Amino acid sequence: MLDSARSHAAAPMTIGFALAPRFTQMAFVSAVETLRLANHVLGRQAYAWKAFSEDGAPVAASNGMATAVDGAFATMDASILVVCGGLDIQATNHHALMQRLRKLATRGVTL
C-alpha cells in the first residue's frame, strides 16, 4: 500500500537557484539544506533543486569556493527561481540573467 501511495505522489517542486558571480554561499546553502531537511521530515522528495550560472560552468562564491551547477542561465527552468547575489553585485554585467528572468516571468514562474 505504501508503494502505491508513493507512486501517486506529486512530482517534486523544483526550486532553481541563479548563482551570480561572488554570490553569498551561506544564503544558498541554507536554502538548499532547508529543502533537503524538509524532504527528510516528509519522508519523500517534495522538493528538488538546481543551480545555474551564466555559462553553466562552476561559479565562485564570495568566499572563493567554486560551486558546480546544473546548467546555464539560458536553460533555467523551475517552479520557483531564487537569485543568489552578494556584495558588489553591481560589478558584474547581468544581461543574460535579466533576459532569462524576464522570459520566465512571462511564463508565470515565481521569482
Tab-separated table of N, CA and C in Angstrom:
chain	number	residue	atom	x	y	z
A	1	MET	N	0.816	-1.191	0.000
A	1	MET	CA	0.000	0.000	0.000
A	1	MET	C	0.862	1.258	0.000
A	2	LEU	N	1.957	1.285	0.762
A	2	LEU	CA	2.841	2.443	0.768
A	2	LEU	C	3.417	2.709	-0.607
A	3	ASP	N	3.837	1.643	-1.307
A	3	ASP	CA	4.399	1.827	-2.644
A	3	ASP	C	3.371	2.441	-3.590
A	4	SER	N	2.125	2.011	-3.457
A	4	SER	CA	1.065	2.562	-4.282
A	4	SER	C	0.837	4.034	-3.978
A	5	ALA	N	0.871	4.409	-2.708
A	5	ALA	CA	0.677	5.808	-2.317
A	5	ALA	C	1.816	6.667	-2.843
A	6	ARG	N	3.036	6.151	-2.774
A	6	ARG	CA	4.180	6.921	-3.268
A	6	ARG	C	4.129	7.106	-4.773
A	7	SER	N	3.650	6.099	-5.500
A	7	SER	CA	3.613	6.221	-6.951
A	7	SER	C	2.609	7.275	-7.398
A	8	HIS	N	1.642	7.584	-6.530
A	8	HIS	CA	0.649	8.607	-6.853
A	8	HIS	C	1.014	9.982	-6.288
A	9	ALA	N	2.158	10.062	-5.611
A	9	ALA	CA	2.584	11.342	-5.038
A	9	ALA	C	2.924	12.319	-6.164
A	10	ALA	N	2.711	13.574	-5.880
A	10	ALA	CA	3.005	14.614	-6.868
A	10	ALA	C	4.507	14.685	-7.132
A	11	ALA	N	4.853	15.122	-8.317
A	11	ALA	CA	6.269	15.333	-8.650
A	11	ALA	C	6.826	16.418	-7.745
A	12	PRO	N	8.106	16.337	-7.437
A	12	PRO	CA	8.672	17.360	-6.547
A	12	PRO	C	8.619	18.753	-7.169
A	13	MET	N	8.447	19.746	-6.315
A	13	MET	CA	8.529	21.130	-6.761
A	13	MET	C	10.012	21.460	-6.942
A	14	THR	N	10.363	21.963	-8.105
A	14	THR	CA	11.764	22.286	-8.373
A	14	THR	C	12.030	23.760	-8.111
A	15	ILE	N	13.037	24.008	-7.288
A	15	ILE	CA	13.472	25.357	-6.965
A	15	ILE	C	14.791	25.578	-7.700
A	16	GLY	N	14.844	26.609	-8.520
A	16	GLY	CA	16.074	26.941	-9.239
A	16	GLY	C	16.815	28.058	-8.524
A	17	PHE	N	18.124	27.971	-8.534
A	17	PHE	CA	18.971	28.991	-7.919
A	17	PHE	C	19.908	29.558	-8.974
A	18	ALA	N	19.748	30.827	-9.280
A	18	ALA	CA	20.652	31.529	-10.203
A	18	ALA	C	21.790	32.093	-9.357
A	19	LEU	N	22.983	31.570	-9.562
A	19	LEU	CA	24.134	31.974	-8.759
A	19	LEU	C	24.955	33.013	-9.509
A	20	ALA	N	24.867	34.246	-9.060
A	20	ALA	CA	25.657	35.329	-9.652
A	20	ALA	C	27.103	35.186	-9.181
A	21	PRO	N	28.057	35.658	-9.974
A	21	PRO	CA	29.454	35.617	-9.521
A	21	PRO	C	29.604	36.295	-8.158
A	22	ARG	N	30.359	35.673	-7.293
A	22	ARG	CA	30.612	36.167	-5.934
A	22	ARG	C	29.331	36.174	-5.082
A	23	PHE	N	28.442	35.200	-5.355
A	23	PHE	CA	27.215	35.087	-4.563
A	23	PHE	C	27.564	34.735	-3.123
A	24	THR	N	26.641	34.983	-2.217
A	24	THR	CA	26.837	34.658	-0.811
A	24	THR	C	26.488	33.187	-0.605
A	25	GLN	N	27.518	32.387	-0.383
A	25	GLN	CA	27.319	30.942	-0.301
A	25	GLN	C	26.436	30.524	0.871
A	26	MET	N	26.545	31.226	1.987
A	26	MET	CA	25.754	30.836	3.158
A	26	MET	C	24.254	30.900	2.874
A	27	ALA	N	23.809	31.897	2.157
A	27	ALA	CA	22.385	32.019	1.828
A	27	ALA	C	21.944	30.858	0.936
A	28	PHE	N	22.749	30.532	-0.068
A	28	PHE	CA	22.430	29.444	-0.985
A	28	PHE	C	22.386	28.103	-0.253
A	29	VAL	N	23.421	27.802	0.492
A	29	VAL	CA	23.497	26.522	1.200
A	29	VAL	C	22.384	26.403	2.241
A	30	SER	N	22.068	27.475	2.921
A	30	SER	CA	20.987	27.436	3.915
A	30	SER	C	19.649	27.115	3.255
A	31	ALA	N	19.401	27.674	2.093
A	31	ALA	CA	18.150	27.401	1.384
A	31	ALA	C	18.090	25.939	0.930
A	32	VAL	N	19.173	25.447	0.356
A	32	VAL	CA	19.199	24.061	-0.117
A	32	VAL	C	19.058	23.085	1.055
A	33	GLU	N	19.743	23.351	2.152
A	33	GLU	CA	19.652	22.469	3.316
A	33	GLU	C	18.241	22.459	3.897
A	34	THR	N	17.560	23.578	3.853
A	34	THR	CA	16.176	23.632	4.325
A	34	THR	C	15.295	22.723	3.477
A	35	LEU	N	15.493	22.764	2.165
A	35	LEU	CA	14.719	21.893	1.268
A	35	LEU	C	15.060	20.419	1.499
A	36	ARG	N	16.331	20.128	1.674
A	36	ARG	CA	16.766	18.747	1.907
A	36	ARG	C	16.168	18.204	3.204
A	37	LEU	N	16.196	19.017	4.255
A	37	LEU	CA	15.643	18.578	5.530
A	37	LEU	C	14.120	18.435	5.474
A	38	ALA	N	13.460	19.286	4.724
A	38	ALA	CA	12.007	19.152	4.553
A	38	ALA	C	11.687	17.811	3.896
A	39	ASN	N	12.464	17.438	2.876
A	39	ASN	CA	12.271	16.128	2.236
A	39	ASN	C	12.456	14.997	3.249
A	40	HIS	N	13.472	15.137	4.080
A	40	HIS	CA	13.753	14.108	5.088
A	40	HIS	C	12.587	13.963	6.070
A	41	VAL	N	12.100	15.073	6.571
A	41	VAL	CA	10.998	15.052	7.534
A	41	VAL	C	9.726	14.485	6.896
A	42	LEU	N	9.485	14.845	5.648
A	42	LEU	CA	8.291	14.367	4.950
A	42	LEU	C	8.411	12.903	4.524
A	43	GLY	N	9.642	12.409	4.466
A	43	GLY	CA	9.846	11.027	4.050
A	43	GLY	C	9.686	10.809	2.558
A	44	ARG	N	9.766	11.867	1.806
A	44	ARG	CA	9.662	11.773	0.338
A	44	ARG	C	10.319	13.014	-0.270
A	45	GLN	N	10.532	12.970	-1.563
A	45	GLN	CA	11.141	14.122	-2.222
A	45	GLN	C	10.048	15.095	-2.672
A	46	ALA	N	9.698	16.001	-1.787
A	46	ALA	CA	8.705	17.030	-2.104
A	46	ALA	C	9.354	18.176	-2.864
A	47	TYR	N	10.668	18.356	-2.659
A	47	TYR	CA	11.398	19.466	-3.271
A	47	TYR	C	12.650	18.955	-3.966
A	48	ALA	N	12.922	19.538	-5.107
A	48	ALA	CA	14.175	19.301	-5.832
A	48	ALA	C	14.787	20.663	-6.087
A	49	TRP	N	16.066	20.711	-6.359
A	49	TRP	CA	16.719	21.991	-6.613
A	49	TRP	C	17.761	21.832	-7.698
A	50	LYS	N	17.983	22.934	-8.396
A	50	LYS	CA	19.003	23.016	-9.433
A	50	LYS	C	19.673	24.371	-9.320
A	51	ALA	N	20.955	24.394	-9.621
A	51	ALA	CA	21.713	25.643	-9.583
A	51	ALA	C	22.175	25.976	-10.993
A	52	PHE	N	22.253	27.274	-11.288
A	52	PHE	CA	22.629	27.738	-12.614
A	52	PHE	C	23.633	28.881	-12.517
A	53	SER	N	24.511	28.954	-13.504
A	53	SER	CA	25.455	30.073	-13.610
A	53	SER	C	25.323	30.667	-15.005
A	54	GLU	N	26.001	31.767	-15.238
A	54	GLU	CA	25.866	32.439	-16.531
A	54	GLU	C	26.184	31.510	-17.703
A	55	ASP	N	27.259	30.733	-17.593
A	55	ASP	CA	27.687	29.890	-18.711
A	55	ASP	C	27.590	28.392	-18.439
A	56	GLY	N	27.042	28.013	-17.297
A	56	GLY	CA	26.924	26.601	-16.959
A	56	GLY	C	28.168	26.024	-16.308
A	57	ALA	N	29.195	26.828	-16.163
A	57	ALA	CA	30.436	26.392	-15.519
A	57	ALA	C	30.335	26.660	-14.019
A	58	PRO	N	31.175	25.984	-13.226
A	58	PRO	CA	31.175	26.282	-11.792
A	58	PRO	C	31.362	27.783	-11.555
A	59	VAL	N	30.728	28.275	-10.509
A	59	VAL	CA	30.782	29.707	-10.205
A	59	VAL	C	31.372	29.890	-8.808
A	60	ALA	N	32.234	30.890	-8.674
A	60	ALA	CA	32.885	31.147	-7.387
A	60	ALA	C	31.988	32.003	-6.495
A	61	ALA	N	31.853	31.579	-5.266
A	61	ALA	CA	31.123	32.348	-4.259
A	61	ALA	C	32.022	33.465	-3.740
A	62	SER	N	31.470	34.322	-2.924
A	62	SER	CA	32.239	35.443	-2.376
A	62	SER	C	33.385	34.965	-1.485
A	63	ASN	N	33.291	33.738	-0.985
A	63	ASN	CA	34.367	33.195	-0.157
A	63	ASN	C	35.436	32.482	-0.987
A	64	GLY	N	35.263	32.493	-2.323
A	64	GLY	CA	36.239	31.891	-3.219
A	64	GLY	C	35.976	30.437	-3.575
A	65	MET	N	35.040	29.786	-2.907
A	65	MET	CA	34.749	28.386	-3.194
A	65	MET	C	33.929	28.261	-4.467
A	66	ALA	N	34.335	27.338	-5.337
A	66	ALA	CA	33.603	27.098	-6.587
A	66	ALA	C	32.432	26.155	-6.326
A	67	THR	N	31.315	26.440	-6.947
A	67	THR	CA	30.119	25.620	-6.807
A	67	THR	C	29.717	25.093	-8.174
A	68	ALA	N	29.589	23.768	-8.280
A	68	ALA	CA	29.133	23.152	-9.526
A	68	ALA	C	27.660	23.489	-9.737
A	69	VAL	N	27.267	23.612	-10.989
A	69	VAL	CA	25.883	23.957	-11.319
A	69	VAL	C	25.304	22.943	-12.292
A	70	ASP	N	24.006	23.048	-12.513
A	70	ASP	CA	23.295	22.120	-13.394
A	70	ASP	C	23.111	22.646	-14.811
A	71	GLY	N	23.432	23.913	-15.046
A	71	GLY	CA	23.263	24.470	-16.374
A	71	GLY	C	23.491	25.969	-16.389
A	72	ALA	N	23.295	26.539	-17.563
A	72	ALA	CA	23.482	27.979	-17.773
A	72	ALA	C	22.171	28.724	-17.536
A	73	PHE	N	22.286	30.027	-17.300
A	73	PHE	CA	21.093	30.857	-17.109
A	73	PHE	C	20.103	30.652	-18.256
A	74	ALA	N	20.602	30.509	-19.468
A	74	ALA	CA	19.730	30.372	-20.644
A	74	ALA	C	18.864	29.113	-20.579
A	75	THR	N	19.258	28.136	-19.773
A	75	THR	CA	18.498	26.885	-19.673
A	75	THR	C	17.679	26.794	-18.401
A	76	MET	N	17.683	27.841	-17.586
A	76	MET	CA	16.967	27.801	-16.307
A	76	MET	C	15.493	27.530	-16.504
A	77	ASP	N	14.981	26.611	-15.690
A	77	ASP	CA	13.553	26.344	-15.654
A	77	ASP	C	13.251	25.745	-14.293
A	78	ALA	N	12.236	26.219	-13.641
A	78	ALA	CA	11.882	25.743	-12.301
A	78	ALA	C	10.502	26.268	-11.949
A	79	SER	N	9.933	25.722	-10.897
A	79	SER	CA	8.647	26.223	-10.388
A	79	SER	C	8.835	27.575	-9.723
A	80	ILE	N	9.941	27.685	-9.008
A	80	ILE	CA	10.316	28.913	-8.308
A	80	ILE	C	11.781	29.168	-8.609
A	81	LEU	N	12.146	30.419	-8.816
A	81	LEU	CA	13.540	30.756	-9.089
A	81	LEU	C	14.017	31.791	-8.082
A	82	VAL	N	15.154	31.505	-7.474
A	82	VAL	CA	15.767	32.389	-6.481
A	82	VAL	C	17.087	32.886	-7.049
A	83	VAL	N	17.297	34.187	-7.035
A	83	VAL	CA	18.561	34.759	-7.476
A	83	VAL	C	19.444	34.954	-6.254
A	84	CYS	N	20.623	34.363	-6.296
A	84	CYS	CA	21.588	34.496	-5.200
A	84	CYS	C	22.680	35.460	-5.632
A	85	GLY	N	22.665	36.626	-5.042
A	85	GLY	CA	23.679	37.641	-5.327
A	85	GLY	C	24.644	37.724	-4.161
A	86	GLY	N	25.270	38.832	-4.042
A	86	GLY	CA	26.211	39.027	-2.946
A	86	GLY	C	26.695	40.461	-2.920
A	87	LEU	N	27.758	40.677	-2.205
A	87	LEU	CA	28.356	42.010	-2.155
A	87	LEU	C	28.880	42.373	-3.540
A	88	ASP	N	28.856	43.635	-3.864
A	88	ASP	CA	29.338	44.129	-5.159
A	88	ASP	C	28.596	43.520	-6.343
A	89	ILE	N	27.320	43.236	-6.171
A	89	ILE	CA	26.519	42.651	-7.247
A	89	ILE	C	26.514	43.542	-8.493
A	90	GLN	N	26.637	44.836	-8.284
A	90	GLN	CA	26.604	45.782	-9.396
A	90	GLN	C	27.880	45.741	-10.240
A	91	ALA	N	28.918	45.039	-9.785
A	91	ALA	CA	30.199	44.996	-10.506
A	91	ALA	C	30.166	44.053	-11.707
A	92	THR	N	29.098	43.294	-11.868
A	92	THR	CA	29.006	42.307	-12.942
A	92	THR	C	27.864	42.660	-13.883
A	93	ASN	N	28.058	42.397	-15.164
A	93	ASN	CA	27.005	42.580	-16.152
A	93	ASN	C	26.058	41.382	-16.053
A	94	HIS	N	24.803	41.631	-15.763
A	94	HIS	CA	23.828	40.567	-15.568
A	94	HIS	C	22.822	40.488	-16.713
A	95	HIS	N	23.237	40.856	-17.917
A	95	HIS	CA	22.330	40.888	-19.067
A	95	HIS	C	21.691	39.514	-19.327
A	96	ALA	N	22.500	38.456	-19.353
A	96	ALA	CA	21.968	37.116	-19.645
A	96	ALA	C	20.969	36.681	-18.576
A	97	LEU	N	21.270	36.969	-17.333
A	97	LEU	CA	20.367	36.612	-16.237
A	97	LEU	C	19.067	37.387	-16.345
A	98	MET	N	19.158	38.685	-16.535
A	98	MET	CA	17.948	39.510	-16.625
A	98	MET	C	17.071	39.096	-17.806
A	99	GLN	N	17.700	38.780	-18.925
A	99	GLN	CA	16.948	38.352	-20.104
A	99	GLN	C	16.153	37.078	-19.798
A	100	ARG	N	16.797	36.108	-19.148
A	100	ARG	CA	16.114	34.856	-18.824
A	100	ARG	C	15.032	35.077	-17.764
A	101	LEU	N	15.288	35.924	-16.775
A	101	LEU	CA	14.286	36.204	-15.747
A	101	LEU	C	13.027	36.807	-16.351
A	102	ARG	N	13.212	37.714	-17.296
A	102	ARG	CA	12.044	38.319	-17.961
A	102	ARG	C	11.223	37.259	-18.690
A	103	LYS	N	11.921	36.346	-19.368
A	103	LYS	CA	11.233	35.287	-20.105
A	103	LYS	C	10.477	34.369	-19.144
A	104	LEU	N	11.108	33.999	-18.052
A	104	LEU	CA	10.455	33.132	-17.072
A	104	LEU	C	9.265	33.828	-16.414
A	105	ALA	N	9.387	35.126	-16.155
A	105	ALA	CA	8.295	35.884	-15.544
A	105	ALA	C	7.063	35.885	-16.443
A	106	THR	N	7.258	35.997	-17.750
A	106	THR	CA	6.124	35.988	-18.669
A	106	THR	C	5.439	34.624	-18.703
A	107	ARG	N	6.170	33.575	-18.307
A	107	ARG	CA	5.601	32.230	-18.241
A	107	ARG	C	4.966	31.938	-16.885
A	108	GLY	N	5.042	32.905	-15.961
A	108	GLY	CA	4.397	32.742	-14.671
A	108	GLY	C	5.251	32.085	-13.605
A	109	VAL	N	6.557	31.945	-13.856
A	109	VAL	CA	7.447	31.378	-12.847
A	109	VAL	C	7.571	32.364	-11.697
A	110	THR	N	7.496	31.875	-10.486
A	110	THR	CA	7.659	32.725	-9.302
A	110	THR	C	9.118	33.077	-9.145
A	111	LEU	N	9.411	34.371	-9.105
A	111	LEU	CA	10.792	34.835	-8.966
A	111	LEU	C	10.987	35.412	-7.579
